[in-house]
Short mmCIF file of C-alpha atoms in Angstrom, two decimals:
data_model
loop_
_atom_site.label_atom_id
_atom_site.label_comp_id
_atom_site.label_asym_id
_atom_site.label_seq_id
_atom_site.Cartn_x
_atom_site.Cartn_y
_atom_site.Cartn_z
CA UNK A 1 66.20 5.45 159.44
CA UNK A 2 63.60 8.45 159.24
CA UNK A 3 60.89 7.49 156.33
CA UNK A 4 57.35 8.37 155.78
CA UNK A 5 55.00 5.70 154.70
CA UNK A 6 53.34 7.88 151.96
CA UNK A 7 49.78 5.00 152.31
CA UNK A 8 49.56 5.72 156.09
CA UNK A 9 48.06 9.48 155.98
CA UNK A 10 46.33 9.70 152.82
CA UNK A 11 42.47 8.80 152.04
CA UNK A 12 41.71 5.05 150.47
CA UNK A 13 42.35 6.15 147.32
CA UNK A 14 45.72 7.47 146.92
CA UNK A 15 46.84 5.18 150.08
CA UNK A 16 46.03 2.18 147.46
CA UNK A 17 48.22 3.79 145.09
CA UNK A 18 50.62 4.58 147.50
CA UNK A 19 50.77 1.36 149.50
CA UNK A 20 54.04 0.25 150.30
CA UNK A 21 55.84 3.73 148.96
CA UNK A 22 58.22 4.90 151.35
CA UNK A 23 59.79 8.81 151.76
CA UNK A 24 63.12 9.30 152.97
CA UNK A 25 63.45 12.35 155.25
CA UNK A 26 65.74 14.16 157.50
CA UNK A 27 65.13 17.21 159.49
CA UNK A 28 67.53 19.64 161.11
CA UNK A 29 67.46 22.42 164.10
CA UNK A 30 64.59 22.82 166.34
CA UNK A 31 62.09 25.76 166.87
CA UNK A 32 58.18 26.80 166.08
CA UNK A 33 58.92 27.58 162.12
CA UNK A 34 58.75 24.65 160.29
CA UNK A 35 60.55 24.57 156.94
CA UNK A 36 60.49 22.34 153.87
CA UNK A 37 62.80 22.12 150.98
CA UNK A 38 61.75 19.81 148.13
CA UNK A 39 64.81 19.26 145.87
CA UNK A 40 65.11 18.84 141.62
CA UNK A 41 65.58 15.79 139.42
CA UNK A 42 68.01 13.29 140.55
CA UNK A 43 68.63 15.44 143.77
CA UNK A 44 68.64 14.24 147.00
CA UNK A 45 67.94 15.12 150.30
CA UNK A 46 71.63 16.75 151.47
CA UNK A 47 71.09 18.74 147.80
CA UNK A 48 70.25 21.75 149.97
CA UNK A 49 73.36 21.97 151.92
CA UNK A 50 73.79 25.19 152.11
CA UNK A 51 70.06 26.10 153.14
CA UNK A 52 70.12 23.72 155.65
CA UNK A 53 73.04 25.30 157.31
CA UNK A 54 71.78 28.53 156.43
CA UNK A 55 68.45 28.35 157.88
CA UNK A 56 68.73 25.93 160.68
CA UNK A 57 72.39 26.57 161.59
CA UNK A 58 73.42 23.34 161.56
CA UNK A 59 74.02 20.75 159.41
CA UNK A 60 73.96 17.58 161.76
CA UNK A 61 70.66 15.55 161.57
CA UNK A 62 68.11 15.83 164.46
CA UNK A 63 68.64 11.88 164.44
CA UNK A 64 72.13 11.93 164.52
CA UNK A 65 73.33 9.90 167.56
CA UNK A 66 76.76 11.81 167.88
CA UNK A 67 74.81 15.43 167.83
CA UNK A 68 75.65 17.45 171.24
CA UNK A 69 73.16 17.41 174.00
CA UNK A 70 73.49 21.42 174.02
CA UNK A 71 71.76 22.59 170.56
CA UNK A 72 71.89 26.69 171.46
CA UNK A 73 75.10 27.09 169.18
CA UNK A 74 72.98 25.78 166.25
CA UNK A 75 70.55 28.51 166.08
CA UNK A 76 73.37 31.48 166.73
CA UNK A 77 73.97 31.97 163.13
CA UNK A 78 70.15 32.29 162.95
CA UNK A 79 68.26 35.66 162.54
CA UNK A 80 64.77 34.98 162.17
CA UNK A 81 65.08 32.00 165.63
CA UNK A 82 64.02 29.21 165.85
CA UNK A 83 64.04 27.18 162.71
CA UNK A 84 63.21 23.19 161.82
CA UNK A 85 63.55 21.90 158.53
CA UNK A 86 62.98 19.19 156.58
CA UNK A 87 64.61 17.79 153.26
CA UNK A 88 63.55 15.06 151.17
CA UNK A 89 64.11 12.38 149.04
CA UNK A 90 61.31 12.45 146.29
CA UNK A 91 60.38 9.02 144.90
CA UNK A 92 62.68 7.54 142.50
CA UNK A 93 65.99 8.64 144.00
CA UNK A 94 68.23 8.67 147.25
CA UNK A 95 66.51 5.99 149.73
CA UNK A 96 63.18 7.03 148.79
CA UNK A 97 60.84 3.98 147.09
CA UNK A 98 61.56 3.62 142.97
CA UNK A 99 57.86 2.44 141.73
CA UNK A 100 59.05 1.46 137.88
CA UNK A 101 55.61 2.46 136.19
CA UNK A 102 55.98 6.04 134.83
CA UNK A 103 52.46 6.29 135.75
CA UNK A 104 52.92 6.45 138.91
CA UNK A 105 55.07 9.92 138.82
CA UNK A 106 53.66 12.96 138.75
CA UNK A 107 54.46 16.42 140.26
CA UNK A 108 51.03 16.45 141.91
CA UNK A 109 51.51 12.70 143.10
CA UNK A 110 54.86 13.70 144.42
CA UNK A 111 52.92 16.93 146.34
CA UNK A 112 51.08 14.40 148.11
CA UNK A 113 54.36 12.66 149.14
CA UNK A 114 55.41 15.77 150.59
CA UNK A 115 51.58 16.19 152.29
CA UNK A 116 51.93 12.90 153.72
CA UNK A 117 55.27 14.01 155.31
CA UNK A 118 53.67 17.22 156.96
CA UNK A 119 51.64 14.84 158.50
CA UNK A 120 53.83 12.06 159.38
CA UNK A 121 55.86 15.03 160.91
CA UNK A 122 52.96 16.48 162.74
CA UNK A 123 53.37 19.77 161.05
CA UNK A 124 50.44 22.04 160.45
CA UNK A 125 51.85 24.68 158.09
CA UNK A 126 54.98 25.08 157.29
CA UNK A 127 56.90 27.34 154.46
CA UNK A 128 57.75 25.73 151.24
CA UNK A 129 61.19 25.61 149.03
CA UNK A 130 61.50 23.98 146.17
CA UNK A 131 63.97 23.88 143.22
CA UNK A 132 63.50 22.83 140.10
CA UNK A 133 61.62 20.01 139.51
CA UNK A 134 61.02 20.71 143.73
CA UNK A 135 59.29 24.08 142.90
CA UNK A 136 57.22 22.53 140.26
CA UNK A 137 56.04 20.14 142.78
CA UNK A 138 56.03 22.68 145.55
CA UNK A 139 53.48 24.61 143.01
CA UNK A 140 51.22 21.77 143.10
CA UNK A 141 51.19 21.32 146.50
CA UNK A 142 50.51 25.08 147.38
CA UNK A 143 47.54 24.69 144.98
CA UNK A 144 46.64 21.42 146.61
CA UNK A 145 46.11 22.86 150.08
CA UNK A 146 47.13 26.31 150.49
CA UNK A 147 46.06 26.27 153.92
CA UNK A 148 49.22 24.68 154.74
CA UNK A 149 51.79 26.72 153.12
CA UNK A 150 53.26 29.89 154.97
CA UNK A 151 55.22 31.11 151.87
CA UNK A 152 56.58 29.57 149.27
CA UNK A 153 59.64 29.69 147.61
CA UNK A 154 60.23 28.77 143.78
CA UNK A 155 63.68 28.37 142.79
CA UNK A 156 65.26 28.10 139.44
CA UNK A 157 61.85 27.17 138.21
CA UNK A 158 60.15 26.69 135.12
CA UNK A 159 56.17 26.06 133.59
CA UNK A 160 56.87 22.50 132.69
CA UNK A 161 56.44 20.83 129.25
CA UNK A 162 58.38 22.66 126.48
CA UNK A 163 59.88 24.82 128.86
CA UNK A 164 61.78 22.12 130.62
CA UNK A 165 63.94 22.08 127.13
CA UNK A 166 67.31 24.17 127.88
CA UNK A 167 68.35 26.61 125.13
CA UNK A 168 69.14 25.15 122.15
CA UNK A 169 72.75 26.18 121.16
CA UNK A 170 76.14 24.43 121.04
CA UNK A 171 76.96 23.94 124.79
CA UNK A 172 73.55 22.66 125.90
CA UNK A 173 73.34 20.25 123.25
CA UNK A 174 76.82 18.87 123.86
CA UNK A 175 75.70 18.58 127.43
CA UNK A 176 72.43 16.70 126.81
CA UNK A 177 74.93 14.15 124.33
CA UNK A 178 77.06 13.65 127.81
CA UNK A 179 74.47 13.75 130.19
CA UNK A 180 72.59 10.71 128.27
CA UNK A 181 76.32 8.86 127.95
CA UNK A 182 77.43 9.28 131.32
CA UNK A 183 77.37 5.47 133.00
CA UNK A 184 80.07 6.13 136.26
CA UNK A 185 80.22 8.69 138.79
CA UNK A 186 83.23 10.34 137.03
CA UNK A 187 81.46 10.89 133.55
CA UNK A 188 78.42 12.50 135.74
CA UNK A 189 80.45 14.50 137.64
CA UNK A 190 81.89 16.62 134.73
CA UNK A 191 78.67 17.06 133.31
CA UNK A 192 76.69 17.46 135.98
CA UNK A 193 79.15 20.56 136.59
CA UNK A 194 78.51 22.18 133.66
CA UNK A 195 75.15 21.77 133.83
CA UNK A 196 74.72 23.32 137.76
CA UNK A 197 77.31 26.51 137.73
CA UNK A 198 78.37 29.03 135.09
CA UNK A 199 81.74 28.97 133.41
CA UNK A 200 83.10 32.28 135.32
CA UNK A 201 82.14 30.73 139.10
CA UNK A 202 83.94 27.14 138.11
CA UNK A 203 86.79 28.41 136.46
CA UNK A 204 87.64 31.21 139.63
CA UNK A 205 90.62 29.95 141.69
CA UNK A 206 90.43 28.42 145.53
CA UNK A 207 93.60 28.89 146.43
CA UNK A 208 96.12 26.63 143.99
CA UNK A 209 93.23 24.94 142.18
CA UNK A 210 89.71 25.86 140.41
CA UNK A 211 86.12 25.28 141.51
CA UNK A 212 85.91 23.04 139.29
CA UNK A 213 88.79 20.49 140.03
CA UNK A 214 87.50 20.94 143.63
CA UNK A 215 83.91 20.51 143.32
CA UNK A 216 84.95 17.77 140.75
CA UNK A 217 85.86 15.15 143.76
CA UNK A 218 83.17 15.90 145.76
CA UNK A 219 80.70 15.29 143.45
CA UNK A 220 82.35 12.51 142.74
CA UNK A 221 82.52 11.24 146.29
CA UNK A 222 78.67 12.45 146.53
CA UNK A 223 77.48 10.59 143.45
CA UNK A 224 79.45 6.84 143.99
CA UNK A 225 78.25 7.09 147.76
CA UNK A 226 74.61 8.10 147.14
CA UNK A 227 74.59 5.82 143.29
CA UNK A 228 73.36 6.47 140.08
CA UNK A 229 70.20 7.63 139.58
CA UNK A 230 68.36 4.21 138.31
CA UNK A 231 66.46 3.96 135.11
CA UNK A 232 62.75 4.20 136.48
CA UNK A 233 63.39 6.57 138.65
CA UNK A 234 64.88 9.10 136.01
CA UNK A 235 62.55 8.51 133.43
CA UNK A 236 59.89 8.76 135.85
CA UNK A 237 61.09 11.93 137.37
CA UNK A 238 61.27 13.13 133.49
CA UNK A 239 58.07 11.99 132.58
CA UNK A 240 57.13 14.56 135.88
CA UNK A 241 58.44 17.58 134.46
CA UNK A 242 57.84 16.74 131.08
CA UNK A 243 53.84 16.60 131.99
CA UNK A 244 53.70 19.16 134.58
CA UNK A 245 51.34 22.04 133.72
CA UNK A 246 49.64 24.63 136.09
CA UNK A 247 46.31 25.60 135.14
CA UNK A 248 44.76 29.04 135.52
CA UNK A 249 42.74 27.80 138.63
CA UNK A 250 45.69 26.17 140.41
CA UNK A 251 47.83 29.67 139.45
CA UNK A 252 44.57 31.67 141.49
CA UNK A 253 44.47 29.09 144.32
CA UNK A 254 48.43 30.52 144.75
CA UNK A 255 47.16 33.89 144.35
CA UNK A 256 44.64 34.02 146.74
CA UNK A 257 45.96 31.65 149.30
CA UNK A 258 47.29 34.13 151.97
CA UNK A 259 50.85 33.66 151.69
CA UNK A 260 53.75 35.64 150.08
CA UNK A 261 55.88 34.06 146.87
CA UNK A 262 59.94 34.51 146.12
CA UNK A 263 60.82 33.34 142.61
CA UNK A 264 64.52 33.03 142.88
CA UNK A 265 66.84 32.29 139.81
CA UNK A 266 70.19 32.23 138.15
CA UNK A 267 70.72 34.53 134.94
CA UNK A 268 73.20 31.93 133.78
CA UNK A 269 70.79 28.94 133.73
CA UNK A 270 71.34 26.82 130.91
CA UNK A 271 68.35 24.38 132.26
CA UNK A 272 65.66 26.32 133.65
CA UNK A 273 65.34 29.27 131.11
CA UNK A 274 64.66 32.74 133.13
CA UNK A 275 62.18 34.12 130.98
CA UNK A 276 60.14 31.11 131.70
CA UNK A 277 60.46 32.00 135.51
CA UNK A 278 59.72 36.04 135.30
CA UNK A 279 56.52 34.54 133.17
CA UNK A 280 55.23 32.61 136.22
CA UNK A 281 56.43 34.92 138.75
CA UNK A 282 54.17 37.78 136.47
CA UNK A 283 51.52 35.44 136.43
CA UNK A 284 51.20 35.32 140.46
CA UNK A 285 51.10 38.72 140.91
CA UNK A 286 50.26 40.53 143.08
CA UNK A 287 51.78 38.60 145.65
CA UNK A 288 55.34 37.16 143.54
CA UNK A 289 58.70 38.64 144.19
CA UNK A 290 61.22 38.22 141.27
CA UNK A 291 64.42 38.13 142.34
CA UNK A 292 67.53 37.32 140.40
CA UNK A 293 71.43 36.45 141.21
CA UNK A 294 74.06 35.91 138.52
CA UNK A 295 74.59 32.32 138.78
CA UNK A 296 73.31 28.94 136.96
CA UNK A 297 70.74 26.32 137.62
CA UNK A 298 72.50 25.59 141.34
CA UNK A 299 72.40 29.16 142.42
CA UNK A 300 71.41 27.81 145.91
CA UNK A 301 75.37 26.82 146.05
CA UNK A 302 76.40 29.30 143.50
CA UNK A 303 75.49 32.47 145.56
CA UNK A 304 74.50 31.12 148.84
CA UNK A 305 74.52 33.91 151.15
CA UNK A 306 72.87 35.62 149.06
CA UNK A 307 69.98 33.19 148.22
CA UNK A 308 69.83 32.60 152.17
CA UNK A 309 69.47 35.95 152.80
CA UNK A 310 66.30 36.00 150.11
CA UNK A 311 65.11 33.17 151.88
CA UNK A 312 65.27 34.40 155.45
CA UNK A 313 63.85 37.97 154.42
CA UNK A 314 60.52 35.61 153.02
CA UNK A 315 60.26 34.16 156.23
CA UNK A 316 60.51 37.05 158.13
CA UNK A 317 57.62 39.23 155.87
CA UNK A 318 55.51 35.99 156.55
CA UNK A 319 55.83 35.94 160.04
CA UNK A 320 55.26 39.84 160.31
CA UNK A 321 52.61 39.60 158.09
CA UNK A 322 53.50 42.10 155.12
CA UNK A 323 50.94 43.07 152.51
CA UNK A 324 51.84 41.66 148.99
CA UNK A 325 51.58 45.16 148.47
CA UNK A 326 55.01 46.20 150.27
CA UNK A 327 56.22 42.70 148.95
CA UNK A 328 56.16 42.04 145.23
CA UNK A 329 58.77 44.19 143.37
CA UNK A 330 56.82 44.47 139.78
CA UNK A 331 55.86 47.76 138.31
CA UNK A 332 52.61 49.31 139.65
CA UNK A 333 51.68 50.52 135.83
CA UNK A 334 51.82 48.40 133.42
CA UNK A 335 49.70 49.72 130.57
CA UNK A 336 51.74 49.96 127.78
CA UNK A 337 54.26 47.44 129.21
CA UNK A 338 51.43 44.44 129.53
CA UNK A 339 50.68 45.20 125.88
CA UNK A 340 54.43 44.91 124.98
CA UNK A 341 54.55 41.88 127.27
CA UNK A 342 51.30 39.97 125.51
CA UNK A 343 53.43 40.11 122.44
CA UNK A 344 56.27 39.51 123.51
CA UNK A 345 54.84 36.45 125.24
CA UNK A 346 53.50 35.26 121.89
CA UNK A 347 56.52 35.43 120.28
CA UNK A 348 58.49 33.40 122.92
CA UNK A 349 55.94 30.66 123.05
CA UNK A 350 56.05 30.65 118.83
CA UNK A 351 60.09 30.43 119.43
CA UNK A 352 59.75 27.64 122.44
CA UNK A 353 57.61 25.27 119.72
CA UNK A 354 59.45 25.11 117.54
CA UNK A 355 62.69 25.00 119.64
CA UNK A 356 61.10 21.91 121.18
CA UNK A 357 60.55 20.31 117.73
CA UNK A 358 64.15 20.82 116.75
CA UNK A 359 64.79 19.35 120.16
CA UNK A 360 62.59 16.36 119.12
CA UNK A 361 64.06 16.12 115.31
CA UNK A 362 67.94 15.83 116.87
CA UNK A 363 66.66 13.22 119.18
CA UNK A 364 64.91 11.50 116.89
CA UNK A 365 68.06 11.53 114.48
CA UNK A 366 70.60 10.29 117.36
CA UNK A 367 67.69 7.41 118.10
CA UNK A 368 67.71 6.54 114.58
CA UNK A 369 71.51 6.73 114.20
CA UNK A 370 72.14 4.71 117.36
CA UNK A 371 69.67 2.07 116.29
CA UNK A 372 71.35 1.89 112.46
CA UNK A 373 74.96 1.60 114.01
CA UNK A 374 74.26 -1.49 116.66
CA UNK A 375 72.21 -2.89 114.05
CA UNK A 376 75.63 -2.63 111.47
CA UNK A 377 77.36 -4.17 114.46
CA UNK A 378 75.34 -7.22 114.26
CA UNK A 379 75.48 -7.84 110.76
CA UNK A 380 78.54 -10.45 110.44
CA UNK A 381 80.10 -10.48 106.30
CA UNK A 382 79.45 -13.32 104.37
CA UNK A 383 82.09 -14.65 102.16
CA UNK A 384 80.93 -15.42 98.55
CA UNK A 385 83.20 -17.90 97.25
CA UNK A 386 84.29 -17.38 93.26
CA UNK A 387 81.93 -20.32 91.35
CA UNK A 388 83.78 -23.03 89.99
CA UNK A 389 84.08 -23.40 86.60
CA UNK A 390 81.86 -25.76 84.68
#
């Protein structure tokens, strides 16, 4: 089994904090560009899919036994040439470690997880994908050591903290109540549905039935053969995003690192809010490219070609070395627009606090109401017996 032994490449410090923390891995293709997707909350390693087979033309592990001797059909379907990547299990899911302390999850700890595996792997540089949760830790590690990163892909992302909360309306709270219930592979499957696609891509027909009754079983099959995400692992990946900031000087290491940005999202996200995304993507200007597909939080399966495409067309302005210039798509003037955008800025953040404290008020109420009922449950009646008379 491919693992990294996070302790092995990393200074005394972190490799005492490490020690014993091991990083599941597989890579796929073969060539001089080096590739590495870091996936979201509760994803693993085969969450990418579609970019694997996108990017490296295949989909069969480099340390798959049964793989043919012959690998030039694998790169065929590949424009740029060449291509190895890499996907991940981050700690606290798949076959990765589970360390139960909260402490001891981070976005920037998991950054160095994915450091340690550029040097397990012997790679240099490489370019960077991440979505999600995976392109707030794919932040931290461009800001970490920006030396290493070629570009750097951020998809479906969002600031951390208070913007981790989806929009509060009817459907997203209903799915936060079934997320937090689901306990078998089944009752995460139909959540975890509504929560990765829009409504108008799962309801479209495949033939005699709908995305969704297809995509239905295989995330069923996916989730019983991979397991449930366990308890320290989710609330450590939680506590993650939940504390996950980027500072001013970590945004201007990005900046002035030498490499080119994509921030890819889905319109339809009900997780990762978009403004929240065109916010950052402003905010690493001048060399961010916003682009946007009508999809949800999955838009990497959602509109795959498309989101390939994007991919491959960052990779190849890397390798030719395009200005940020010719790259980012954002309007040149901005006077009167930045002033517009400072307020409305201010207003959104205003909105997102208090959004979040609503957020915090309903949880505290289903806490509370939980705790009252299984408390009622305990209580057994007593029978008071009429009193005899004297």
């Amino acid at each position: 089994m491919p693992y990294c032994e996070v302790g092995k490449t990393q200074n005394a410090v972190d490799a005492a904090l490490n020690n014993g923390i091991q990083i599941y891995y597989r890579t796929y293709g073969h060539g001089p560009i080096k590739v590495l997707l870091i996936t979201g909350l509760a994803g693993t390693h085969d969450s990418w899919g579609p970019q694997i087979r996108g990017l490296a033309g295949t989909d069969r592990a480099n340390d798959d036994e049964t793989m043919a001797v012959d690998r030039e059909s694998d790169r065929a379907n590949n424009e740029v040439g060449g291509i190895e990547v890499c996907s991940l299990d981050n700690r606290g899911m798949g076959r990765s470690s589970v360390p139960t302390k909260k402490s001891d999850y981070s976005t920037r700890i998991m950054a160095k997880d994915a450091i340690a595996l550029l040097d397990h792997l012997g790679w240099k540089k490489a370019h960077v994908f991440g979505h999600s949760m995976g392109a707030m830790i794919a932040c931290k590690m461009a800001a970490l050591v920006p030396d290493r990163i070629l570009s750097l892909a951020l998809l479906n992302v969002t600031g951390g903290g208070f913007e981790c909360c989806p929009k509060l309306d009817r459907k997203t709270l209903s799915i936060a109540i079934r997320f937090l219930k689901a306990k078998t592979p089944e009752q995460r499957a139909a959540v975890d549905l509504d929560t990765h696609y829009s409504e108008e891509y799962l309801e479209e027909f495949v033939g005699s039935d709908t995305r969704r009754v297809i995509l239905y079983q295989e995330y069923v099959k996916g989730i019983t053969a991979s397991g449930m995400q366990s308890n320290h692992g989710f609330e450590g990946q939680i506590n993650a995003c939940w504390r996950h900031k980027m500072t001013r000087a970590e945004i201007d290491l990005i900046r002035s690192g030498g490499f080119l940005v994509s921030v890819i999202h889905g319109r339809q996200d009900v997780i990762a809010q978009i403004n929240h995304a065109r916010r950052l993507a402003e905010k690493l200007q001048p060399v961010a490219r916003m682009v946007e597909f009508h999809g949800g939080h999955l838009v990497t399966h959602e509109r795959t070609e498309e989101v390939n495409q994007a991919l491959l067309e960052l990779i190849k302005a890397s390798e030719m070395k395009m200005s940020p210039h010719d790259w980012n798509n954002f309007p040149k003037k901005r006077s009167e627009a930045s002033n517009r955008t400072t307020v409305e800025r201010e207003t959104n953040i205003i909105i997102a606090k208090i959004h979040v404290f609503l957020v915090y008020l309903i949880s505290l109420f289903m806490t509370a109401f939980k705790y009252g009922r299984s408390s009622l449950q305990r209580l057994k009646p007593v029978r008071v017996g009429a009193s005899s008379p004297k």
